[in-house]
CSV table of C-alpha atoms in Angstrom, one decimal:
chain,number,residue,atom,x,y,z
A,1,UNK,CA,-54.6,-137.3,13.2
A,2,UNK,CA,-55.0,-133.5,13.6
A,3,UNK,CA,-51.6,-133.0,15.2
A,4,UNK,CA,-49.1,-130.4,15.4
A,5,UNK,CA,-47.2,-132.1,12.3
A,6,UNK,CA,-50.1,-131.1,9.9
A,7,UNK,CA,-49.0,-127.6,9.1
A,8,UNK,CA,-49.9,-126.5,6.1
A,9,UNK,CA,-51.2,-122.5,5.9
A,10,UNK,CA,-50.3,-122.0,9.9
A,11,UNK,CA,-48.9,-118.8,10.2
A,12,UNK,CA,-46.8,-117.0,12.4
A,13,UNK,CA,-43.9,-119.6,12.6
A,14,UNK,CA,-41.4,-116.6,11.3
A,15,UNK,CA,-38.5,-116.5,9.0
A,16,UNK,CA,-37.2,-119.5,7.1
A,17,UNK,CA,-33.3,-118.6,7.3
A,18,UNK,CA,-31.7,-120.8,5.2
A,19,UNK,CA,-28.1,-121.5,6.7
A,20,UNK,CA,-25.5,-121.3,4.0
A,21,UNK,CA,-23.3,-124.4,3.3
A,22,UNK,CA,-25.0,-126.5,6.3
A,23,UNK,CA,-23.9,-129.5,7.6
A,24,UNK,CA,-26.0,-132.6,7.2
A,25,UNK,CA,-25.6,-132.6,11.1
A,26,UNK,CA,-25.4,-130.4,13.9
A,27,UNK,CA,-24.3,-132.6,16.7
A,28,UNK,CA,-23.3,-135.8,17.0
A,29,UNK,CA,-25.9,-137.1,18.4
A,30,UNK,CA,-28.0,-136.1,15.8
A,31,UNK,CA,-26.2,-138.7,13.4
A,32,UNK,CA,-26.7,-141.3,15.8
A,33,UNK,CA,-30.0,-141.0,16.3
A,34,UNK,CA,-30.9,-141.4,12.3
A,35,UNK,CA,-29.0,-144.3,12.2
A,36,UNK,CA,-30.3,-145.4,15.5
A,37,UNK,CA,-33.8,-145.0,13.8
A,38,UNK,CA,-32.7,-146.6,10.6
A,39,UNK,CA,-31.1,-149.6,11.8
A,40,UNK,CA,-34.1,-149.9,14.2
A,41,UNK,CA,-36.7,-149.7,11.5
A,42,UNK,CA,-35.3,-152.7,9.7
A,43,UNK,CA,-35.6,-155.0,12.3
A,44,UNK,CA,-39.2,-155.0,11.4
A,45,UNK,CA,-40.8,-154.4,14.2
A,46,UNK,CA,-42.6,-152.0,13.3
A,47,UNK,CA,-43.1,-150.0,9.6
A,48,UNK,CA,-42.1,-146.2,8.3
A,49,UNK,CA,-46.2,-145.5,8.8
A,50,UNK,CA,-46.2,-146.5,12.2
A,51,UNK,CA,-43.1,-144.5,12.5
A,52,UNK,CA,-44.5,-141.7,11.2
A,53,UNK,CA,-48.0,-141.6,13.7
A,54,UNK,CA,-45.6,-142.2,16.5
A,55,UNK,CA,-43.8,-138.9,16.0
A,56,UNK,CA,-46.9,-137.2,14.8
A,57,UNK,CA,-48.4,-138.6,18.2
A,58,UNK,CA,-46.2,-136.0,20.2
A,59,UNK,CA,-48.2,-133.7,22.2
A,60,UNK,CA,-48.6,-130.5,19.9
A,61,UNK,CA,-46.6,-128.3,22.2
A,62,UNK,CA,-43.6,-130.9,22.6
A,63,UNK,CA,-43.7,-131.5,19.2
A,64,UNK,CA,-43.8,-127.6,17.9
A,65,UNK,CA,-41.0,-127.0,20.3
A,66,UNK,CA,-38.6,-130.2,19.6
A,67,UNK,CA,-36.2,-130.4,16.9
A,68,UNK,CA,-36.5,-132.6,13.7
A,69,UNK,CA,-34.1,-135.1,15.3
A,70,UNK,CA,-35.3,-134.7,18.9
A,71,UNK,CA,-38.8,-135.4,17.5
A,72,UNK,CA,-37.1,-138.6,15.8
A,73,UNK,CA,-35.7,-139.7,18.9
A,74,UNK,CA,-39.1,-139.4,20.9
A,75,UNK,CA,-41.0,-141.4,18.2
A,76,UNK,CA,-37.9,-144.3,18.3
A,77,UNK,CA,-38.5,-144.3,22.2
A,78,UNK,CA,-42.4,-144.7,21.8
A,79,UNK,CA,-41.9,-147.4,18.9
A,80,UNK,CA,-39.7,-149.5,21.3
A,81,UNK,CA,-41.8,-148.8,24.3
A,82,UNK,CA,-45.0,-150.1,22.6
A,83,UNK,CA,-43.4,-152.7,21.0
A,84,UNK,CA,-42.4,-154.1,24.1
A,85,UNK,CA,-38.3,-154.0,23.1
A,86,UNK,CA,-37.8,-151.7,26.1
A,87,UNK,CA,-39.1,-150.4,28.9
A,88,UNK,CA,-39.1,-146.3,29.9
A,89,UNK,CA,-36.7,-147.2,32.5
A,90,UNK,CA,-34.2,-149.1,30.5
A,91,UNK,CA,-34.1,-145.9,27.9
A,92,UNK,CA,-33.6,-142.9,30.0
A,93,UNK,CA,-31.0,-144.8,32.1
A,94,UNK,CA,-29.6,-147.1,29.6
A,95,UNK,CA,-29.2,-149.8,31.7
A,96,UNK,CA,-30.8,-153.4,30.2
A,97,UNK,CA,-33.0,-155.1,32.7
A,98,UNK,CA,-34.0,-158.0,31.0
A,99,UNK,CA,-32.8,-159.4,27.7
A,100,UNK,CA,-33.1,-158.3,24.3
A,101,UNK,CA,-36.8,-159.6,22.8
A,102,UNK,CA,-36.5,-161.5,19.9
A,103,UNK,CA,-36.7,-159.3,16.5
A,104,UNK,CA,-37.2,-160.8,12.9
A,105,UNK,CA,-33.8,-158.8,11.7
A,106,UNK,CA,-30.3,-157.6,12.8
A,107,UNK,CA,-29.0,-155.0,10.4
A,108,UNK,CA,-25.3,-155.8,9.7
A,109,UNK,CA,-22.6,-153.7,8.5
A,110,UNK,CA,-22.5,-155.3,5.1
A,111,UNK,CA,-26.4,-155.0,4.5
A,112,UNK,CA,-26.1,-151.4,5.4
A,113,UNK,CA,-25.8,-150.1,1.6
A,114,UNK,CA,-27.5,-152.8,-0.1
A,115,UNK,CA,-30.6,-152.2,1.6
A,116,UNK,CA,-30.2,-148.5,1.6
A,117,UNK,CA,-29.3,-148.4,-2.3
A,118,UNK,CA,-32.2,-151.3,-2.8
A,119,UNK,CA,-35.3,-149.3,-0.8
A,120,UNK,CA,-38.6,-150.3,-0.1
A,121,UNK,CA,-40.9,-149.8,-2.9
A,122,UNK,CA,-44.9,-149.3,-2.0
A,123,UNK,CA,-46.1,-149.7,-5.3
A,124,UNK,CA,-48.0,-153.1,-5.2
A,125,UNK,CA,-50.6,-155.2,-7.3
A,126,UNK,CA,-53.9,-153.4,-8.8
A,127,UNK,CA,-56.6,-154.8,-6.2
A,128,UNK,CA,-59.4,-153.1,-7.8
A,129,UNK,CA,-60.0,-151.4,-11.5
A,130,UNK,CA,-59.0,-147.3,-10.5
A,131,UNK,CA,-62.2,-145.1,-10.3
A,132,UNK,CA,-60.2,-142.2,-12.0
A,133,UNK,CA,-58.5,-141.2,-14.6
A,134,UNK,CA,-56.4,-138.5,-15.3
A,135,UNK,CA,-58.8,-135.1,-15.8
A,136,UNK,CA,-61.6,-136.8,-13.7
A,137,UNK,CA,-63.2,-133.5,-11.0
A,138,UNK,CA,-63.1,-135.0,-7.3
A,139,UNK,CA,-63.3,-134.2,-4.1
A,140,UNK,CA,-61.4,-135.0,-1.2
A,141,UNK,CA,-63.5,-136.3,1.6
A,142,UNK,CA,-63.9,-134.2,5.2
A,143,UNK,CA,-62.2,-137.1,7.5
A,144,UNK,CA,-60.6,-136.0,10.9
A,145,UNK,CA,-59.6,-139.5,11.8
A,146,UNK,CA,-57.6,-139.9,15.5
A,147,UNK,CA,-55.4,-142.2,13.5
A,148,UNK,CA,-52.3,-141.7,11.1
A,149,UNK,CA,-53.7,-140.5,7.6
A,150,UNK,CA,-51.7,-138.5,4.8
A,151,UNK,CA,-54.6,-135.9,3.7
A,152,UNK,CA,-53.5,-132.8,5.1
A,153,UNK,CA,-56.5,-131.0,7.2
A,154,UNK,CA,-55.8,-127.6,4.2
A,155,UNK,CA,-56.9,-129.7,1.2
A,156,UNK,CA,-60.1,-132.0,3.0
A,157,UNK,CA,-63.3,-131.4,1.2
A,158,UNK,CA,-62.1,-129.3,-1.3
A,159,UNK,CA,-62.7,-129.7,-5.6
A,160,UNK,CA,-60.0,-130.9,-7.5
A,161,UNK,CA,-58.8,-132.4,-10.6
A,162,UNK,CA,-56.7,-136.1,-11.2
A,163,UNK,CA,-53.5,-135.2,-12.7
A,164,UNK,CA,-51.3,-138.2,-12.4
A,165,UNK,CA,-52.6,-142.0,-11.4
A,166,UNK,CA,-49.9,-143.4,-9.7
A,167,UNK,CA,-50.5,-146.9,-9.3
A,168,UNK,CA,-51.6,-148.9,-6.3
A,169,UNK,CA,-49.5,-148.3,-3.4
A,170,UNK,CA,-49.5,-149.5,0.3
A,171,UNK,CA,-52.4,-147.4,2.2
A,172,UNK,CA,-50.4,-146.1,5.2
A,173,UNK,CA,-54.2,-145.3,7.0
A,174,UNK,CA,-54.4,-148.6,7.3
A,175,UNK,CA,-50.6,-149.7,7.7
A,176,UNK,CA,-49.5,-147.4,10.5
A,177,UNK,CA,-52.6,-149.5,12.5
A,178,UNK,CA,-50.9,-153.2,11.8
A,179,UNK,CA,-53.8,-153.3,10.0
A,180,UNK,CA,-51.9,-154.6,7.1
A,181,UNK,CA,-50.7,-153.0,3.9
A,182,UNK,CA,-54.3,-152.7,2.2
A,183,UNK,CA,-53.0,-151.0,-1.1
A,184,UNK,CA,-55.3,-148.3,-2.8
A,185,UNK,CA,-54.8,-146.6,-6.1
A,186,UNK,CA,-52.8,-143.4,-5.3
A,187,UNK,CA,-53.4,-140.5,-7.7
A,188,UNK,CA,-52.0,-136.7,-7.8
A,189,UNK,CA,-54.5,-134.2,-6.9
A,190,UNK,CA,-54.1,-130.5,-8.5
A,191,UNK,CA,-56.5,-128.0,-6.2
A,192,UNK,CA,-56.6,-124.2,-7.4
A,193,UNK,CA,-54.8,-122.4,-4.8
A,194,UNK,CA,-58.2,-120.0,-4.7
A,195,UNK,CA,-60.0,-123.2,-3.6
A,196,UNK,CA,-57.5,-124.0,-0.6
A,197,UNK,CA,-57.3,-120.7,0.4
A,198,UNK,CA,-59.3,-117.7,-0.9
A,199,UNK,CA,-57.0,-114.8,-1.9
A,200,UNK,CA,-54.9,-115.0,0.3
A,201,UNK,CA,-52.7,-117.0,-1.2
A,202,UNK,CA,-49.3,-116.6,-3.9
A,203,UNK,CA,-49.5,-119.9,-5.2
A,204,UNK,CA,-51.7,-121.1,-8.7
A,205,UNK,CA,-52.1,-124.1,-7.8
A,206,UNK,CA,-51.0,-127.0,-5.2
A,207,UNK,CA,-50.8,-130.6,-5.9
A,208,UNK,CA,-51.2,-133.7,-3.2
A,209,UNK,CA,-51.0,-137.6,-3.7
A,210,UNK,CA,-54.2,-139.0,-2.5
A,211,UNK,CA,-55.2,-142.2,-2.0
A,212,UNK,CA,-58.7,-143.6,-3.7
A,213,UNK,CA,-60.2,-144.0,-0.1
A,214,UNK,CA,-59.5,-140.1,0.5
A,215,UNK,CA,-61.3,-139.3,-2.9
A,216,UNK,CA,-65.1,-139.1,-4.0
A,217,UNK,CA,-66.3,-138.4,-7.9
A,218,UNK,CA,-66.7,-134.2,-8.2
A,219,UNK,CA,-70.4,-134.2,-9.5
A,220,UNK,CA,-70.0,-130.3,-10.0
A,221,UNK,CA,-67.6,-130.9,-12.9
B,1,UNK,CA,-39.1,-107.0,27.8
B,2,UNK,CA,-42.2,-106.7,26.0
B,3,UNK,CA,-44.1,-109.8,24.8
B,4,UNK,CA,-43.1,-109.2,21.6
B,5,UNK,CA,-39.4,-108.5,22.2
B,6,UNK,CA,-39.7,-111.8,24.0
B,7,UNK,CA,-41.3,-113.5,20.9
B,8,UNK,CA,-38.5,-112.4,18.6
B,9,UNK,CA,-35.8,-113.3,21.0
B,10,UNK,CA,-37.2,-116.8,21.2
B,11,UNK,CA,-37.4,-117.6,17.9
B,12,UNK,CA,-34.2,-115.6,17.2
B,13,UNK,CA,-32.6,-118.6,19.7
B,14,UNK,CA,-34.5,-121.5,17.7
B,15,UNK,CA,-32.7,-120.6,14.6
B,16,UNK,CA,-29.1,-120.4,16.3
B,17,UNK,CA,-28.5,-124.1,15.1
B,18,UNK,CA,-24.4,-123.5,15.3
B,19,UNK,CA,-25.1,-123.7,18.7
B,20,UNK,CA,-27.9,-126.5,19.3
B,21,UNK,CA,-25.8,-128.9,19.8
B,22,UNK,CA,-23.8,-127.6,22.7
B,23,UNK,CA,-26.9,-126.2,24.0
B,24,UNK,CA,-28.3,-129.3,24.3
B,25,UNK,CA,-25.8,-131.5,26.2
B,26,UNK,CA,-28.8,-133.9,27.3
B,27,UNK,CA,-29.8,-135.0,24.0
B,28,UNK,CA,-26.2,-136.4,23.8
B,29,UNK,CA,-26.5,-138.3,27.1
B,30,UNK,CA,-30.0,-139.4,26.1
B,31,UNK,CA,-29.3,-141.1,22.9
B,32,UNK,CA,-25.9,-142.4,23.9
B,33,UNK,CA,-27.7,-144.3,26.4
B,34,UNK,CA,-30.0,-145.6,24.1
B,35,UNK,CA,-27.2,-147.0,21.6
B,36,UNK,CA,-25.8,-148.8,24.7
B,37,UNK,CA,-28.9,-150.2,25.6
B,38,UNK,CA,-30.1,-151.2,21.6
B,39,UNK,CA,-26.5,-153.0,21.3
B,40,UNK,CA,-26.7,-154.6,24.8
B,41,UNK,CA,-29.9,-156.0,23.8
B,42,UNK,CA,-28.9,-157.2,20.3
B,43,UNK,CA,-30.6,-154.8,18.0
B,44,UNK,CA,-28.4,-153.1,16.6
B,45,UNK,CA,-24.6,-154.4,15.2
B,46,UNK,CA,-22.6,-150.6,15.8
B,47,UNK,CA,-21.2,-151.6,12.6
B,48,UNK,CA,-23.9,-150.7,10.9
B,49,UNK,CA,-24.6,-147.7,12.3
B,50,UNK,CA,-21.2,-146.0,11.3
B,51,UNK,CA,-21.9,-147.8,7.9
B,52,UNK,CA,-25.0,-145.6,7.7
B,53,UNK,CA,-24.0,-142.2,9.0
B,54,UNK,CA,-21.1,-142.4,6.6
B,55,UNK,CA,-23.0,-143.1,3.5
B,56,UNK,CA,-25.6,-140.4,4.5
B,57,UNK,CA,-22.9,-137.8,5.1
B,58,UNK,CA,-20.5,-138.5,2.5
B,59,UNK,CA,-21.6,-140.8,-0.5
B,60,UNK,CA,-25.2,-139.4,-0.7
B,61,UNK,CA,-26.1,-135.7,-2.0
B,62,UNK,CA,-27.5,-132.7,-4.1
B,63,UNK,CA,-24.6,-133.5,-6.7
B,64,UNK,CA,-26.2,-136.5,-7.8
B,65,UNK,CA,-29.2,-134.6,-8.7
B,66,UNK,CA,-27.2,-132.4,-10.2
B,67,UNK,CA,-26.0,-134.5,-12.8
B,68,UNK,CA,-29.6,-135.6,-13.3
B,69,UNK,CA,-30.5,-132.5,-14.1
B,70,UNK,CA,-26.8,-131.6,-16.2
B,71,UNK,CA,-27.7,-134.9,-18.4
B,72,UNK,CA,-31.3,-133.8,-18.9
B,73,UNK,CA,-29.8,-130.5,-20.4
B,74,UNK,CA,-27.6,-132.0,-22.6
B,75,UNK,CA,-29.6,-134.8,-23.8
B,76,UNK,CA,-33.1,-134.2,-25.2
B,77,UNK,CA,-34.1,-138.3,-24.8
B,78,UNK,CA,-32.8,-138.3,-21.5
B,79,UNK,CA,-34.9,-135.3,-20.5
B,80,UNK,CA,-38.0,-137.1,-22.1
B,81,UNK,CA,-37.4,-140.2,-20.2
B,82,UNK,CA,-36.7,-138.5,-16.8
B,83,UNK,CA,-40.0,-136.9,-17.4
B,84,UNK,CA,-42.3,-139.7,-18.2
B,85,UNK,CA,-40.6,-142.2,-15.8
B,86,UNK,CA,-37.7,-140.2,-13.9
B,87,UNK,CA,-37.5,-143.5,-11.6
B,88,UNK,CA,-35.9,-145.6,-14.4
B,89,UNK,CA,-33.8,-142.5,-15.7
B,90,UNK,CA,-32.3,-141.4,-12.4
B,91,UNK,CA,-31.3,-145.2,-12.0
B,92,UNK,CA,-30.1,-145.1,-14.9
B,93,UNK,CA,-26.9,-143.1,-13.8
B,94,UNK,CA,-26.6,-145.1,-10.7
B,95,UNK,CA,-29.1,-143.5,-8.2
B,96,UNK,CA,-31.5,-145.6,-6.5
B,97,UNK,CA,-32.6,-146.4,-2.6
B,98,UNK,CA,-34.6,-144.9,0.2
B,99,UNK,CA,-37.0,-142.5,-0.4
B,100,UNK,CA,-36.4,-142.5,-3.9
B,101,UNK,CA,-38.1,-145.3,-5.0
B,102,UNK,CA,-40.6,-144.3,-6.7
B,103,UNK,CA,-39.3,-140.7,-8.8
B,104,UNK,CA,-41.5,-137.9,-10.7
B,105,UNK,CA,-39.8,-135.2,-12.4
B,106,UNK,CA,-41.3,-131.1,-12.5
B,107,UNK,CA,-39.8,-129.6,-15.5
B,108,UNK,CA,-39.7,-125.8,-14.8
B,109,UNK,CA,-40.6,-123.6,-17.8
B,110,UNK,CA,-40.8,-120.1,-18.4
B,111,UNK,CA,-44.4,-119.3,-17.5
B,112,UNK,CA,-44.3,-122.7,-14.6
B,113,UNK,CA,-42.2,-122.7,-11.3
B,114,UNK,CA,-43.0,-125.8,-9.7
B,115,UNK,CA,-41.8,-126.0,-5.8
B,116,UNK,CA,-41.6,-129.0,-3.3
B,117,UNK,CA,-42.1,-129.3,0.1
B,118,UNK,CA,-43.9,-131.7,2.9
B,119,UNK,CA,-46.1,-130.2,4.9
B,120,UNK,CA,-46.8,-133.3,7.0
B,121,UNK,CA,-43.0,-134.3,8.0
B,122,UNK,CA,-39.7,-133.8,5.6
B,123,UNK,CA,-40.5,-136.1,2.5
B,124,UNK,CA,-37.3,-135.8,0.5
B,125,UNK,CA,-35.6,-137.6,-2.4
B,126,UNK,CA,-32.4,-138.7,-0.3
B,127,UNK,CA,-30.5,-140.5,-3.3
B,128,UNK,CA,-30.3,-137.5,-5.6
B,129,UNK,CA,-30.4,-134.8,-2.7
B,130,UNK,CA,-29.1,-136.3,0.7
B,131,UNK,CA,-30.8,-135.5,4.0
B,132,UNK,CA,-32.7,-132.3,3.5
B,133,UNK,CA,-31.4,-129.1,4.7
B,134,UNK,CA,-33.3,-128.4,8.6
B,135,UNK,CA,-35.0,-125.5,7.5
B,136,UNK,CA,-36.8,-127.6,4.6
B,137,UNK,CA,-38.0,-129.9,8.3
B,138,UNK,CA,-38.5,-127.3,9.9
B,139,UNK,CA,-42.2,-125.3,10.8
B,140,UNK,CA,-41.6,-122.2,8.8
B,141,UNK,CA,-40.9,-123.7,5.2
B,142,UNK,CA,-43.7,-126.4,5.9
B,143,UNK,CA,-46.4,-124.1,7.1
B,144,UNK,CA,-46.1,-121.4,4.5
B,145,UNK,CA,-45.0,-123.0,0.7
B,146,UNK,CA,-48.3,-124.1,0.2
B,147,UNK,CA,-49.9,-120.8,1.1
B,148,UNK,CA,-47.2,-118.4,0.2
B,149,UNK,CA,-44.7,-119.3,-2.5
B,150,UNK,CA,-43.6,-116.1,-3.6
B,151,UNK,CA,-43.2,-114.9,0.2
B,152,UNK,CA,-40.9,-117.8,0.8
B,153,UNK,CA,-38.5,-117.4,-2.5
B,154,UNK,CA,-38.2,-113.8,-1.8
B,155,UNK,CA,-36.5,-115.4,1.4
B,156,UNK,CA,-34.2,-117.3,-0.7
B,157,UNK,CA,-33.9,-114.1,-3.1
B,158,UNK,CA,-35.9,-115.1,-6.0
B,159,UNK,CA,-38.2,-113.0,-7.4
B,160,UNK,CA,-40.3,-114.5,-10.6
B,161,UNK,CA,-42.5,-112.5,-12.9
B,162,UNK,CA,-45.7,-112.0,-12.0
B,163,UNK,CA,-47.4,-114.2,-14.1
B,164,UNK,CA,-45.4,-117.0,-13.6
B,165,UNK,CA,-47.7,-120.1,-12.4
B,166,UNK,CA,-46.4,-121.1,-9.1
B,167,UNK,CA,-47.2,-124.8,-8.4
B,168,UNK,CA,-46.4,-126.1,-5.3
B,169,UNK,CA,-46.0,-130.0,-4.7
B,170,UNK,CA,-47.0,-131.4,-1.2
B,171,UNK,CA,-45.0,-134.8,-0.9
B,172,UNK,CA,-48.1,-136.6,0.8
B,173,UNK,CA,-47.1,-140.5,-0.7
B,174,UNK,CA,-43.8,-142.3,-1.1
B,175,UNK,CA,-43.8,-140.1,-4.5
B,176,UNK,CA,-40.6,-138.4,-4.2
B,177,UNK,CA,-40.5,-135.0,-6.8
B,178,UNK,CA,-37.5,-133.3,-8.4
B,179,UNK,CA,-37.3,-130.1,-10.3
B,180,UNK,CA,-35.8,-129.7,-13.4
B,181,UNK,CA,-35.0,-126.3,-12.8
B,182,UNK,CA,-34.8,-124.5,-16.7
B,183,UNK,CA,-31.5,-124.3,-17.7
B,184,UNK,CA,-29.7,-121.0,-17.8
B,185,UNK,CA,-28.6,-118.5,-20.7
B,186,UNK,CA,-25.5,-118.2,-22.3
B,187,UNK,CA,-24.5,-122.2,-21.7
B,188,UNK,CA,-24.9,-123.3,-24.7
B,189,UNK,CA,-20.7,-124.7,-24.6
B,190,UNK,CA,-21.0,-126.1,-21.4
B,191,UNK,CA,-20.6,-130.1,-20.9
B,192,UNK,CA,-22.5,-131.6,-18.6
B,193,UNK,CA,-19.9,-131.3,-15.8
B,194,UNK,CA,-19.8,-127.7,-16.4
B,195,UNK,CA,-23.3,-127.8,-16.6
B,196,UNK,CA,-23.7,-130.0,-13.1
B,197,UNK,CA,-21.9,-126.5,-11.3
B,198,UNK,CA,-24.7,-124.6,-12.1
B,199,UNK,CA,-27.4,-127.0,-10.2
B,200,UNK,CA,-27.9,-126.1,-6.8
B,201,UNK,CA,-29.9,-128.3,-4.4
B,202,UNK,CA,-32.1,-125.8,-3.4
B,203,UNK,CA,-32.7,-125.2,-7.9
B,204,UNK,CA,-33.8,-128.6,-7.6
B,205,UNK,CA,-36.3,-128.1,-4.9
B,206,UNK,CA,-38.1,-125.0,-6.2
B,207,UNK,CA,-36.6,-122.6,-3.7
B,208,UNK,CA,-33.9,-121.5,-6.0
B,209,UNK,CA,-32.8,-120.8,-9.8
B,210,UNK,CA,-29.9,-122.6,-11.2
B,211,UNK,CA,-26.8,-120.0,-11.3
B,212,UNK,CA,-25.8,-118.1,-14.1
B,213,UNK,CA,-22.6,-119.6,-15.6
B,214,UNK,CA,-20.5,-117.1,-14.1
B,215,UNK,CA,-21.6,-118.3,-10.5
B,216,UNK,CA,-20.7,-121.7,-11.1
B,217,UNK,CA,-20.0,-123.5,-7.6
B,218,UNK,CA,-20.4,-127.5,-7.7
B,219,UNK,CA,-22.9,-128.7,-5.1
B,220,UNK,CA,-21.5,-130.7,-2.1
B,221,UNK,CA,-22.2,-133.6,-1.2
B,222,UNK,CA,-22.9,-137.1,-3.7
B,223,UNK,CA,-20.6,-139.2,-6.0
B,224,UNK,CA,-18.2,-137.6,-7.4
């Protein structure tokens, strides 16, 4: 989706000004609503893709002018409104109307660390032979799908070279749909900055993970 | 006021984060209302949720990457296995988890500065950094590392020769990346403790050097 989380070479956002010795959190409520979106996630309702499109789904303007844990917030209230675990009303008042849905899983406070300290891996089963090794010239496709996809609109139809192969992981194209994990061979991408961007740029090079589906053979090379 | 003026006030405000969270007394009553709801309908034990802030603000941080990187210093086959499979190596000393599950390693040399960011959300390695600093989320770091490296570490004070490859790393996958920044002169004594003082988080990813030995401050945050 060409939203307002794809970011890469905009300009004009101003200085970066580190803070020194920040907190992990500025409010309270800011810790609440990562654990809020944590504890939520694994109830499996829904998966970190889907997560991910819901945030990136923000109206550019709201989400350019939201902070990172106000954008968090506004994806968790989408996710439960879609999924049917609550309605608008019952979040912005906070008063249940109806009874919890069923969800596969409660998060309990002994789980909290296990699962944490466990993760979630992606990497799954080969379900094809790779098309590429490392070296192999490619190029990345020019997609501009509606839906969640991880090749950033700066490196789309440009020449580069495979400089890790990864393994198969889950696709998240397909994933943040429902659509089902559909794993593709994930390789790193190295693009000459000069490719990316002209002159204008400070960088040599920049490197992206790309799935296979993103990537077509570089006849060029 | 002038457009301008008005401009530079505004973003001047954005990046007064002492005071977002006074400023924003709604966002309190907004997601305290949603707890109460997600409890009163059964998803969520609150439990849980104190067992997760407190992990993620006390037991998790850049001093676990740190030793990562103090152990890679000091041991040559450690530093070869963190860089062919840094997932293995980093569990190896106890860190594992969320986004970190699957771990690649950018060893820093003297003509390569390798530097991380996402430009898509705020991809980070949580168990050997923590949560990421905001300005590493935020628009200004995600817009402009992968156009204009050296404009952003002259931000952080780092200037690198000019023929120094700049590689920047956009965390598009679950692939989490951490530098190995290269370790300073004149430490050649140092244990790995010693050695861990020197490792800042932002060393570790790309937006910093690690210190000289006389600067030696231990990151925050992590096992002890």
């Amino acid at each position: 989706m060409n939203g307002a989380q794809d970011m890469g070479g905009m300009q004009s956002f101003g200085p970066i000004a580190p803070e020194t010795d920040e907190p992990y959190f500025h409010a309270d409520w800011e810790r609440r609503a990562l654990a809020l979106t944590i504890a939520m996630g694994s109830t499996g309702k829904w998966n970190i893709d889907m997560s991910r499109a819901a945030r990136e789904s923000l109206p550019p303007a709201q989400y350019l002018s939201s902070s990172y844990y106000e954008i968090w917030f506004a994806g968790l209230r989408k996710l439960l409104i879609d999924s049917g675990l609550a309605t608008r009303d019952e979040i912005d008042s906070g008063v249940s109307q109806r009874a919890g849905a069923p969800v596969p899983r409660v998060l309990a406070a002994d789980q909290v660390n296990p699962m944490l300290f466990r993760g979630s891996p992606v990497s799954r089963p080969e379900p094809y032979p790779a098309r590429f090794a490392v070296g192999d010239a490619v190029r990345t496709l020019t997609l501009n799908p509606t839906t969640h996809t991880r090749l950033p609109r700066y490196c789309r139809g440009k020449h580069g070279r495979i400089v890790a192969v990864r393994g198969a992981h889950v696709f998240p194209d397909s994933n943040a749909l429902g659509h089902g994990e559909d794993p593709q061979w994930l390789y790193t991408v190295r693009f000459d900055a000069v490719e990316l961007w002209g002159k204008d740029t400070t960088a040599s090079s920049v490197c992206a993970d790309c799935w296979e589906p993103y990537l077509e053979a570089d006849g060029k090379a | 006021m002038s457009h301008d003026a008005e401009h530079e006030h505004e973003h001047g405000h954005e990046h007064d984060h002492a005071h977002e969270g006074s400023a924003l007394p709604e966002m309190d009553l907004r997601v305290r209302a949603l707890e109460s709801l997600l409890i009163e309908k059964g998803y969520v034990d609150p439990k849980a949720l104190d067992v997760l802030i407190d992990t993620y603000e006390h037991k998790v941080g850049p001093r676990n990457g740190a030793r990562v990187v103090a152990k890679a210093w000091s041991d040559p086959g450690f530093r070869q296995w963190l860089l062919d499979d840094a997932t293995a190596a980093i569990a190896s000393l106890g860190f594992t988890g969320r986004q970190g599950e699957h771990m690649v390693a950018l060893e820093n040399t003297p003509g390569v500065h390798n530097m991380v960011v996402c430009t898509l959300c705020s991809c980070y390695p949580w168990p050997v950094l923590g949560l990421p600093p905001i300005w590493y989320k935020s628009a200004p770091y995600r817009s402009r590392a992968v156009i204009d490296p050296r404009g952003v570490l002259a931000e952080f004070g780092v200037a690198l020769p000019d023929d120094t490859d700049i590689r920047v790393w956009d965390s598009t996958a679950e692939v989490r990346y951490l530098v190995l920044p290269m370790r300073p002169p004149n430490t050649d004594t140092l244990n790995e403790d010693e050695l861990a003082d020197l490792v800042t988080r932002d060393s570790m990813i790309g937006t910093g050097l690690a210190l000289a030995s006389h600067e030696a401050k231990p990151a925050s945050g992590g096992q002890p």
